[in-house]
Amino acid sequence: MLEGLIDRFGDGTVLMMAGALVGLIFGAAAQHSRFCLRAASIEVAMGRFGPRLSIWLIAFSAGVMAVQGAIALGLLDVTEARPLAATGSMSGAIIGGLMFGVGMILARGCASRLLVLSATGNLRAIVTGLVLTLVAQSALRGVLAPLREALGALWLVPGGEARNILSHIGMGPGLAAVIAALVLVAGLWLAHVRAVRVSHAIAAVLVGLAVALGWLATYMIAQTSFEVVAISSVTFTGPSADTLMGLVNSTTLPAGFGVGLVPGVFAGAAGMAIATREWKIERFGPDTPMERYLVGAALMGFGSMLAGGCAVGAGMSGGAIFALTAWVAVFCMWIGAMATHLVIGRGTVRMATT
């Protein structure tokens, strides 16, 4: 069936269709579950293991379990995926991850969350997301590219086993899947204790499974196609930048997984918001200063390109295949976000008492 689709439409179009399907699932599930790394990091910073953390744990562990389980069963091979095979940057993961974490707090959402919120009528998220995308494009191919390359070159790590955490610790994919399953059970238990709605917990599982589906879909297409197809999964900064440039540029945007992913996520989130009557216009106001959002967007745009991915691209997709730089990046995102929240919180308290 897949071979027939590729013969009829071409591998680029099939990849775009796969991206749209994965995006629809991710967008609807992320909107309904309120999946958000920023919210989870705030709970941890405040010393609470609350509902937002449970949602993030469920999504992350479900993605790791599904991806590593597929590898253990011989259904998936990610050794040629860029987060593992290409030369990586530890300095980029650290600096970019910290920048992204800071920006995530200032902008009140990561790249994926901003895209999801944009589909629900949030004008703040639309403006912030556009700035994030423009800065990311500038860091990738524009005026900020030399700075990104210089920072990324400070500490490089070769591709292959050097970037595979499982190789370093001598763990196989089967055991990794079992451990992830145990974490998933713990996340579901925490969700139950914190009175998370069952539908939200199920949607969080679907967020993780969408990441696994992305890896599986691109791998299957790569195995079937006669062309060289990059194996990838859900990520937002790069595809969002490419999609935006394709909309404003006269040249035709090549069809691919990311081209279908971004509109798919938007459509899925919008459909879920409309179905649950949560779609509404939200604007900037006195309590939501635009300058704070714009600074956060700029930090996330540059930080994600430096770190090799956003909170989902590195944290979920890269984390699910145990790419070393991805785990370092998402760890630094947590640290940057928690530290920024605590600093802002103390500043707010001081202002209120003076």
mmCIF file of C-alpha atoms in Angstrom:
data_model
loop_
_atom_site.group_PDB
_atom_site.id
_atom_site.type_symbol
_atom_site.label_atom_id
_atom_site.label_comp_id
_atom_site.label_asym_id
_atom_site.label_seq_id
_atom_site.Cartn_x
_atom_site.Cartn_y
_atom_site.Cartn_z
ATOM 1 C CA MET A 1 0.000 0.000 0.000
ATOM 2 C CA LEU A 2 2.779 2.440 0.922
ATOM 3 C CA GLU A 3 4.712 1.594 -2.229
ATOM 4 C CA GLY A 4 1.608 2.272 -4.298
ATOM 5 C CA LEU A 5 1.105 5.659 -2.657
ATOM 6 C CA ILE A 6 4.728 6.620 -3.310
ATOM 7 C CA ASP A 7 4.496 5.493 -6.946
ATOM 8 C CA ARG A 8 1.344 7.518 -7.451
ATOM 9 C CA PHE A 9 2.048 10.721 -5.494
ATOM 10 C CA GLY A 10 5.812 10.727 -4.902
ATOM 11 C CA ASP A 11 7.715 10.366 -1.646
ATOM 12 C CA GLY A 12 7.526 14.101 -0.843
ATOM 13 C CA THR A 13 3.743 14.158 -0.983
ATOM 14 C CA VAL A 14 3.453 10.949 1.034
ATOM 15 C CA LEU A 15 5.796 12.397 3.651
ATOM 16 C CA MET A 16 3.621 15.516 3.769
ATOM 17 C CA MET A 17 0.507 13.375 4.213
ATOM 18 C CA ALA A 18 2.206 11.454 7.029
ATOM 19 C CA GLY A 19 3.225 14.732 8.673
ATOM 20 C CA ALA A 20 -0.334 16.033 8.432
ATOM 21 C CA LEU A 21 -1.714 12.871 10.051
ATOM 22 C CA VAL A 22 0.829 12.951 12.874
ATOM 23 C CA GLY A 23 0.194 16.672 13.280
ATOM 24 C CA LEU A 24 -3.573 16.219 13.561
ATOM 25 C CA ILE A 25 -3.129 13.641 16.329
ATOM 26 C CA PHE A 26 -0.481 15.677 18.146
ATOM 27 C CA GLY A 27 -2.372 18.967 17.881
ATOM 28 C CA ALA A 28 -5.688 17.592 19.115
ATOM 29 C CA ALA A 29 -4.053 15.591 21.913
ATOM 30 C CA ALA A 30 -1.750 18.429 23.022
ATOM 31 C CA GLN A 31 -4.644 20.887 23.155
ATOM 32 C CA HIS A 32 -6.928 18.580 25.138
ATOM 33 C CA SER A 33 -4.255 17.358 27.559
ATOM 34 C CA ARG A 34 -2.736 20.839 28.125
ATOM 35 C CA PHE A 35 0.646 19.271 27.411
ATOM 36 C CA CYS A 36 3.244 21.928 28.270
ATOM 37 C CA LEU A 37 6.850 21.694 29.452
ATOM 38 C CA ARG A 38 6.698 25.241 30.824
ATOM 39 C CA ALA A 39 3.783 24.422 33.125
ATOM 40 C CA ALA A 40 5.482 21.235 34.313
ATOM 41 C CA SER A 41 8.752 23.048 35.053
ATOM 42 C CA ILE A 42 6.910 25.696 37.075
ATOM 43 C CA GLU A 43 5.321 23.017 39.248
ATOM 44 C CA VAL A 44 8.713 21.445 39.944
ATOM 45 C CA ALA A 45 10.268 24.855 40.642
ATOM 46 C CA MET A 46 7.562 25.461 43.247
ATOM 47 C CA GLY A 47 8.265 22.081 44.856
ATOM 48 C CA ARG A 48 5.029 20.472 43.691
ATOM 49 C CA PHE A 49 4.434 17.264 41.750
ATOM 50 C CA GLY A 50 1.172 18.366 40.220
ATOM 51 C CA PRO A 51 -1.137 17.626 37.287
ATOM 52 C CA ARG A 52 1.002 19.414 34.665
ATOM 53 C CA LEU A 53 4.043 17.351 35.591
ATOM 54 C CA SER A 54 1.985 14.166 35.393
ATOM 55 C CA ILE A 55 0.839 15.091 31.869
ATOM 56 C CA TRP A 56 4.419 15.712 30.738
ATOM 57 C CA LEU A 57 5.661 12.461 32.310
ATOM 58 C CA ILE A 58 2.869 10.473 30.661
ATOM 59 C CA ALA A 59 3.560 11.955 27.223
ATOM 60 C CA PHE A 60 7.339 11.619 27.463
ATOM 61 C CA SER A 61 7.350 8.056 28.820
ATOM 62 C CA ALA A 62 4.689 6.916 26.327
ATOM 63 C CA GLY A 63 6.841 8.222 23.483
ATOM 64 C CA VAL A 64 10.012 6.552 24.788
ATOM 65 C CA MET A 65 8.183 3.273 25.451
ATOM 66 C CA ALA A 66 6.635 3.152 21.965
ATOM 67 C CA VAL A 67 9.831 4.128 20.115
ATOM 68 C CA GLN A 68 12.147 1.817 22.037
ATOM 69 C CA GLY A 69 9.577 -0.988 21.893
ATOM 70 C CA ALA A 70 9.406 -0.632 18.102
ATOM 71 C CA ILE A 71 13.212 -0.753 17.916
ATOM 72 C CA ALA A 72 13.319 -3.853 20.119
ATOM 73 C CA LEU A 73 10.747 -5.578 17.872
ATOM 74 C CA GLY A 74 12.736 -4.742 14.729
ATOM 75 C CA LEU A 75 10.071 -2.381 13.400
ATOM 76 C CA LEU A 76 12.256 0.721 13.574
ATOM 77 C CA ASP A 77 15.921 1.613 13.100
ATOM 78 C CA VAL A 78 16.984 5.134 14.078
ATOM 79 C CA THR A 79 20.757 4.740 13.774
ATOM 80 C CA GLU A 80 20.720 6.939 10.644
ATOM 81 C CA ALA A 81 18.543 9.624 12.221
ATOM 82 C CA ARG A 82 20.286 12.993 12.377
ATOM 83 C CA PRO A 83 20.116 13.373 16.200
ATOM 84 C CA LEU A 84 22.229 10.202 16.460
ATOM 85 C CA ALA A 85 24.219 9.891 13.233
ATOM 86 C CA ALA A 86 25.424 13.471 12.662
ATOM 87 C CA THR A 87 28.016 15.371 14.642
ATOM 88 C CA GLY A 88 26.337 17.052 17.595
ATOM 89 C CA SER A 89 27.076 20.057 19.754
ATOM 90 C CA MET A 90 27.165 19.750 23.529
ATOM 91 C CA SER A 91 27.819 23.474 23.885
ATOM 92 C CA GLY A 92 24.818 24.147 21.672
ATOM 93 C CA ALA A 93 22.657 21.821 23.732
ATOM 94 C CA ILE A 94 23.689 23.507 26.981
ATOM 95 C CA ILE A 95 23.609 27.158 25.921
ATOM 96 C CA GLY A 96 20.645 26.759 23.593
ATOM 97 C CA GLY A 97 18.715 24.696 26.119
ATOM 98 C CA LEU A 98 19.191 27.316 28.835
ATOM 99 C CA MET A 99 18.157 30.100 26.447
ATOM 100 C CA PHE A 100 15.080 28.177 25.386
ATOM 101 C CA GLY A 101 14.098 27.515 29.012
ATOM 102 C CA VAL A 102 14.359 31.207 29.895
ATOM 103 C CA GLY A 103 12.392 32.209 26.804
ATOM 104 C CA MET A 104 9.739 29.593 27.492
ATOM 105 C CA ILE A 105 8.883 31.237 30.816
ATOM 106 C CA LEU A 106 8.918 34.777 29.418
ATOM 107 C CA ALA A 107 6.675 33.834 26.471
ATOM 108 C CA ARG A 108 4.445 31.556 28.562
ATOM 109 C CA GLY A 109 4.847 28.576 26.292
ATOM 110 C CA CYS A 110 7.309 26.627 24.172
ATOM 111 C CA ALA A 111 7.261 26.471 20.369
ATOM 112 C CA SER A 112 4.732 23.632 20.213
ATOM 113 C CA ARG A 113 2.484 25.178 22.855
ATOM 114 C CA LEU A 114 2.466 28.509 21.014
ATOM 115 C CA LEU A 115 1.415 26.785 17.800
ATOM 116 C CA VAL A 116 -1.371 24.932 19.610
ATOM 117 C CA LEU A 117 -2.563 28.101 21.375
ATOM 118 C CA SER A 118 -2.493 29.996 18.081
ATOM 119 C CA ALA A 119 -5.099 27.587 16.755
ATOM 120 C CA THR A 120 -7.400 28.342 19.709
ATOM 121 C CA GLY A 121 -7.637 32.071 18.959
ATOM 122 C CA ASN A 122 -4.756 33.259 21.152
ATOM 123 C CA LEU A 123 -3.401 36.350 19.375
ATOM 124 C CA ARG A 124 -0.499 36.606 21.825
ATOM 125 C CA ALA A 125 0.655 33.150 20.772
ATOM 126 C CA ILE A 126 0.346 34.033 17.069
ATOM 127 C CA VAL A 127 2.516 37.155 17.381
ATOM 128 C CA THR A 128 5.028 35.408 19.659
ATOM 129 C CA GLY A 129 5.200 32.396 17.370
ATOM 130 C CA LEU A 130 5.871 34.559 14.326
ATOM 131 C CA VAL A 131 8.765 36.311 16.085
ATOM 132 C CA LEU A 132 10.144 32.962 17.270
ATOM 133 C CA THR A 133 9.995 31.618 13.727
ATOM 134 C CA LEU A 134 11.695 34.655 12.192
ATOM 135 C CA VAL A 135 14.538 34.555 14.732
ATOM 136 C CA ALA A 136 14.915 30.808 14.177
ATOM 137 C CA GLN A 137 15.182 31.361 10.420
ATOM 138 C CA SER A 138 17.762 34.070 11.004
ATOM 139 C CA ALA A 139 19.760 31.724 13.248
ATOM 140 C CA LEU A 140 19.546 28.926 10.698
ATOM 141 C CA ARG A 141 20.379 30.740 7.463
ATOM 142 C CA GLY A 142 20.473 34.464 8.215
ATOM 143 C CA VAL A 143 22.449 37.087 10.070
ATOM 144 C CA LEU A 144 22.530 35.120 13.331
ATOM 145 C CA ALA A 145 23.859 31.939 11.705
ATOM 146 C CA PRO A 146 27.578 32.771 12.274
ATOM 147 C CA LEU A 147 26.952 33.287 16.004
ATOM 148 C CA ARG A 148 25.034 30.033 16.232
ATOM 149 C CA GLU A 149 27.820 28.160 14.430
ATOM 150 C CA ALA A 150 30.502 29.703 16.649
ATOM 151 C CA LEU A 151 28.707 28.749 19.862
ATOM 152 C CA GLY A 152 27.899 25.290 18.548
ATOM 153 C CA ALA A 153 31.539 24.639 17.647
ATOM 154 C CA LEU A 154 32.793 25.174 21.203
ATOM 155 C CA TRP A 155 32.159 21.536 22.182
ATOM 156 C CA LEU A 156 31.365 18.973 19.520
ATOM 157 C CA VAL A 157 30.565 15.293 19.895
ATOM 158 C CA PRO A 158 30.893 12.832 16.972
ATOM 159 C CA GLY A 159 27.892 11.031 15.583
ATOM 160 C CA GLY A 160 27.168 7.341 16.114
ATOM 161 C CA GLU A 161 27.546 5.573 19.441
ATOM 162 C CA ALA A 162 29.078 8.683 21.014
ATOM 163 C CA ARG A 163 25.659 10.369 20.810
ATOM 164 C CA ASN A 164 23.676 7.314 21.918
ATOM 165 C CA ILE A 165 23.051 7.241 25.670
ATOM 166 C CA LEU A 166 22.024 3.584 25.592
ATOM 167 C CA SER A 167 25.396 2.665 24.097
ATOM 168 C CA HIS A 168 27.189 4.521 26.889
ATOM 169 C CA ILE A 169 25.308 2.726 29.660
ATOM 170 C CA GLY A 170 25.065 -0.651 27.907
ATOM 171 C CA MET A 171 21.272 -0.825 27.904
ATOM 172 C CA GLY A 172 19.200 -2.388 25.132
ATOM 173 C CA PRO A 173 15.980 -0.945 23.680
ATOM 174 C CA GLY A 174 13.861 -3.663 25.291
ATOM 175 C CA LEU A 175 14.930 -2.747 28.820
ATOM 176 C CA ALA A 176 14.605 0.955 27.994
ATOM 177 C CA ALA A 177 11.011 0.332 26.880
ATOM 178 C CA VAL A 178 10.244 -1.543 30.122
ATOM 179 C CA ILE A 179 11.658 1.266 32.266
ATOM 180 C CA ALA A 180 9.675 3.815 30.260
ATOM 181 C CA ALA A 181 6.544 1.718 30.827
ATOM 182 C CA LEU A 182 7.155 1.854 34.576
ATOM 183 C CA VAL A 183 7.559 5.640 34.401
ATOM 184 C CA LEU A 184 4.319 5.776 32.415
ATOM 185 C CA VAL A 185 2.532 3.864 35.181
ATOM 186 C CA ALA A 186 3.976 6.278 37.746
ATOM 187 C CA GLY A 187 2.808 9.238 35.661
ATOM 188 C CA LEU A 188 -0.687 7.779 35.373
ATOM 189 C CA TRP A 189 -0.758 7.178 39.148
ATOM 190 C CA LEU A 190 0.311 10.791 39.778
ATOM 191 C CA ALA A 191 -2.391 11.978 37.383
ATOM 192 C CA HIS A 192 -4.967 9.957 39.322
ATOM 193 C CA VAL A 193 -3.768 11.352 42.655
ATOM 194 C CA ARG A 194 -3.877 14.921 41.304
ATOM 195 C CA ALA A 195 -7.411 14.424 39.934
ATOM 196 C CA VAL A 196 -6.435 14.771 36.277
ATOM 197 C CA ARG A 197 -9.348 13.963 33.993
ATOM 198 C CA VAL A 198 -9.096 10.553 32.361
ATOM 199 C CA SER A 199 -9.539 12.064 28.904
ATOM 200 C CA HIS A 200 -6.587 14.406 29.560
ATOM 201 C CA ALA A 201 -4.378 11.482 30.609
ATOM 202 C CA ILE A 202 -5.370 9.515 27.506
ATOM 203 C CA ALA A 203 -4.636 12.550 25.342
ATOM 204 C CA ALA A 204 -1.181 12.817 26.952
ATOM 205 C CA VAL A 205 -0.501 9.218 25.950
ATOM 206 C CA LEU A 206 -1.521 10.109 22.397
ATOM 207 C CA VAL A 207 0.985 12.990 22.403
ATOM 208 C CA GLY A 208 3.764 10.487 23.054
ATOM 209 C CA LEU A 209 2.402 7.998 20.552
ATOM 210 C CA ALA A 210 2.273 10.729 17.887
ATOM 211 C CA VAL A 211 6.028 11.190 18.331
ATOM 212 C CA ALA A 212 6.544 7.447 17.896
ATOM 213 C CA LEU A 213 4.251 7.436 14.851
ATOM 214 C CA GLY A 214 6.378 10.173 13.303
ATOM 215 C CA TRP A 215 9.536 8.072 13.638
ATOM 216 C CA LEU A 216 7.789 4.958 12.314
ATOM 217 C CA ALA A 217 6.134 6.724 9.379
ATOM 218 C CA THR A 218 9.299 8.412 8.110
ATOM 219 C CA TYR A 219 11.303 5.206 8.599
ATOM 220 C CA MET A 220 8.804 3.135 6.620
ATOM 221 C CA ILE A 221 8.753 5.712 3.822
ATOM 222 C CA ALA A 222 12.558 5.822 3.799
ATOM 223 C CA GLN A 223 12.676 2.024 3.513
ATOM 224 C CA THR A 224 10.191 2.003 0.630
ATOM 225 C CA SER A 225 11.338 5.024 -1.367
ATOM 226 C CA PHE A 226 14.127 4.934 -3.942
ATOM 227 C CA GLU A 227 15.105 8.456 -2.891
ATOM 228 C CA VAL A 228 17.099 9.410 0.208
ATOM 229 C CA VAL A 229 14.543 10.224 2.904
ATOM 230 C CA ALA A 230 15.562 11.663 6.264
ATOM 231 C CA ILE A 231 14.154 9.804 9.265
ATOM 232 C CA SER A 232 12.586 12.300 11.662
ATOM 233 C CA SER A 233 9.658 12.948 13.939
ATOM 234 C CA VAL A 234 7.754 15.791 15.566
ATOM 235 C CA THR A 235 9.672 19.063 15.849
ATOM 236 C CA PHE A 236 8.490 22.611 15.328
ATOM 237 C CA THR A 237 11.062 25.368 15.032
ATOM 238 C CA GLY A 238 12.662 24.259 11.753
ATOM 239 C CA PRO A 239 9.422 23.167 10.037
ATOM 240 C CA SER A 240 7.653 26.347 11.194
ATOM 241 C CA ALA A 241 10.443 28.483 9.734
ATOM 242 C CA ASP A 242 10.372 26.554 6.451
ATOM 243 C CA THR A 243 6.583 26.792 6.253
ATOM 244 C CA LEU A 244 6.607 30.532 6.907
ATOM 245 C CA MET A 245 9.321 31.132 4.309
ATOM 246 C CA GLY A 246 7.357 29.034 1.835
ATOM 247 C CA LEU A 247 4.283 31.206 2.380
ATOM 248 C CA VAL A 248 6.100 34.514 1.873
ATOM 249 C CA ASN A 249 8.551 33.379 -0.806
ATOM 250 C CA SER A 250 7.689 33.024 -4.456
ATOM 251 C CA THR A 251 9.562 29.724 -4.737
ATOM 252 C CA THR A 252 7.692 26.484 -4.207
ATOM 253 C CA LEU A 253 8.270 24.839 -0.822
ATOM 254 C CA PRO A 254 9.411 21.216 -1.305
ATOM 255 C CA ALA A 255 6.889 18.752 0.071
ATOM 256 C CA GLY A 256 8.037 16.911 3.168
ATOM 257 C CA PHE A 257 7.101 15.694 6.642
ATOM 258 C CA GLY A 258 7.509 19.087 8.321
ATOM 259 C CA VAL A 259 5.399 20.852 5.687
ATOM 260 C CA GLY A 260 2.451 18.648 6.575
ATOM 261 C CA LEU A 261 3.172 18.607 10.315
ATOM 262 C CA VAL A 262 2.724 22.308 11.107
ATOM 263 C CA PRO A 263 -0.703 22.822 9.434
ATOM 264 C CA GLY A 264 -1.750 19.412 10.757
ATOM 265 C CA VAL A 265 -1.034 20.458 14.341
ATOM 266 C CA PHE A 266 -2.849 23.755 13.803
ATOM 267 C CA ALA A 267 -5.910 22.007 12.358
ATOM 268 C CA GLY A 268 -5.945 19.345 15.072
ATOM 269 C CA ALA A 269 -5.689 21.882 17.893
ATOM 270 C CA ALA A 270 -8.306 24.169 16.324
ATOM 271 C CA GLY A 271 -10.709 21.283 15.812
ATOM 272 C CA MET A 272 -10.316 20.134 19.412
ATOM 273 C CA ALA A 273 -10.757 23.684 20.752
ATOM 274 C CA ILE A 274 -13.922 24.163 18.723
ATOM 275 C CA ALA A 275 -15.288 20.752 19.686
ATOM 276 C CA THR A 276 -14.734 21.432 23.399
ATOM 277 C CA ARG A 277 -15.913 25.072 23.139
ATOM 278 C CA GLU A 278 -12.533 26.408 24.233
ATOM 279 C CA TRP A 279 -11.842 28.555 21.148
ATOM 280 C CA LYS A 280 -11.742 32.229 22.050
ATOM 281 C CA ILE A 281 -9.858 35.399 21.127
ATOM 282 C CA GLU A 282 -7.143 36.381 23.624
ATOM 283 C CA ARG A 283 -5.114 39.586 23.304
ATOM 284 C CA PHE A 284 -2.207 41.290 24.999
ATOM 285 C CA GLY A 285 -3.191 43.186 28.149
ATOM 286 C CA PRO A 286 -1.761 44.967 31.189
ATOM 287 C CA ASP A 287 -0.875 41.650 32.792
ATOM 288 C CA THR A 288 0.594 40.261 29.558
ATOM 289 C CA PRO A 289 3.179 42.810 28.349
ATOM 290 C CA MET A 290 4.157 42.311 24.727
ATOM 291 C CA GLU A 291 7.854 43.084 25.277
ATOM 292 C CA ARG A 292 8.218 40.135 27.639
ATOM 293 C CA TYR A 293 6.709 37.779 25.055
ATOM 294 C CA LEU A 294 8.920 39.120 22.271
ATOM 295 C CA VAL A 295 12.120 38.705 24.286
ATOM 296 C CA GLY A 296 11.067 35.171 25.169
ATOM 297 C CA ALA A 297 10.299 34.404 21.534
ATOM 298 C CA ALA A 298 13.718 35.644 20.410
ATOM 299 C CA LEU A 299 15.483 33.538 23.049
ATOM 300 C CA MET A 300 13.521 30.435 22.063
ATOM 301 C CA GLY A 301 14.046 30.988 18.340
ATOM 302 C CA PHE A 302 17.811 31.247 18.631
ATOM 303 C CA GLY A 303 18.061 28.717 21.471
ATOM 304 C CA SER A 304 16.145 26.001 19.651
ATOM 305 C CA MET A 305 18.344 26.264 16.561
ATOM 306 C CA LEU A 306 21.466 26.213 18.724
ATOM 307 C CA ALA A 307 20.226 23.285 20.831
ATOM 308 C CA GLY A 308 19.169 21.230 17.814
ATOM 309 C CA GLY A 309 15.468 21.299 18.588
ATOM 310 C CA CYS A 310 12.658 22.715 20.694
ATOM 311 C CA ALA A 311 11.049 21.247 23.811
ATOM 312 C CA VAL A 312 9.342 18.645 21.608
ATOM 313 C CA GLY A 313 11.933 18.233 18.851
ATOM 314 C CA ALA A 314 14.766 17.662 21.312
ATOM 315 C CA GLY A 315 12.836 16.840 24.473
ATOM 316 C CA MET A 316 10.368 14.347 23.018
ATOM 317 C CA SER A 317 11.560 13.176 19.591
ATOM 318 C CA GLY A 318 15.281 13.274 20.365
ATOM 319 C CA GLY A 319 14.715 12.047 23.904
ATOM 320 C CA ALA A 320 12.740 9.036 22.686
ATOM 321 C CA ILE A 321 15.758 7.761 20.721
ATOM 322 C CA PHE A 322 18.155 8.578 23.603
ATOM 323 C CA ALA A 323 20.216 11.119 21.678
ATOM 324 C CA LEU A 324 22.775 12.494 24.138
ATOM 325 C CA THR A 325 22.564 16.121 23.036
ATOM 326 C CA ALA A 326 18.751 15.975 23.100
ATOM 327 C CA TRP A 327 18.698 14.843 26.731
ATOM 328 C CA VAL A 328 21.261 17.494 27.675
ATOM 329 C CA ALA A 329 19.219 20.139 25.868
ATOM 330 C CA VAL A 330 15.927 19.268 27.541
ATOM 331 C CA PHE A 331 17.635 19.047 30.946
ATOM 332 C CA CYS A 332 18.992 22.571 30.417
ATOM 333 C CA MET A 333 15.530 23.715 29.306
ATOM 334 C CA TRP A 334 14.179 22.516 32.656
ATOM 335 C CA ILE A 335 16.978 24.283 34.550
ATOM 336 C CA GLY A 336 16.600 27.537 32.601
ATOM 337 C CA ALA A 337 12.824 27.537 32.990
ATOM 338 C CA MET A 338 12.806 26.750 36.722
ATOM 339 C CA ALA A 339 15.521 29.317 37.525
ATOM 340 C CA THR A 340 13.747 32.017 35.505
ATOM 341 C CA HIS A 341 10.410 31.341 37.176
ATOM 342 C CA LEU A 342 11.962 31.572 40.626
ATOM 343 C CA VAL A 343 13.785 34.808 39.770
ATOM 344 C CA ILE A 344 10.660 36.396 38.291
ATOM 345 C CA GLY A 345 8.601 35.218 41.250
ATOM 346 C CA ARG A 346 10.966 36.800 43.758
ATOM 347 C CA GLY A 347 11.038 40.015 41.762
ATOM 348 C CA THR A 348 7.253 40.160 41.755
ATOM 349 C CA VAL A 349 7.124 39.622 45.522
ATOM 350 C CA ARG A 350 9.682 42.400 46.117
ATOM 351 C CA MET A 351 7.752 44.830 43.923
ATOM 352 C CA ALA A 352 4.537 43.989 45.783
ATOM 353 C CA THR A 353 6.141 44.659 49.187
ATOM 354 C CA THR A 354 7.812 47.982 48.284
#
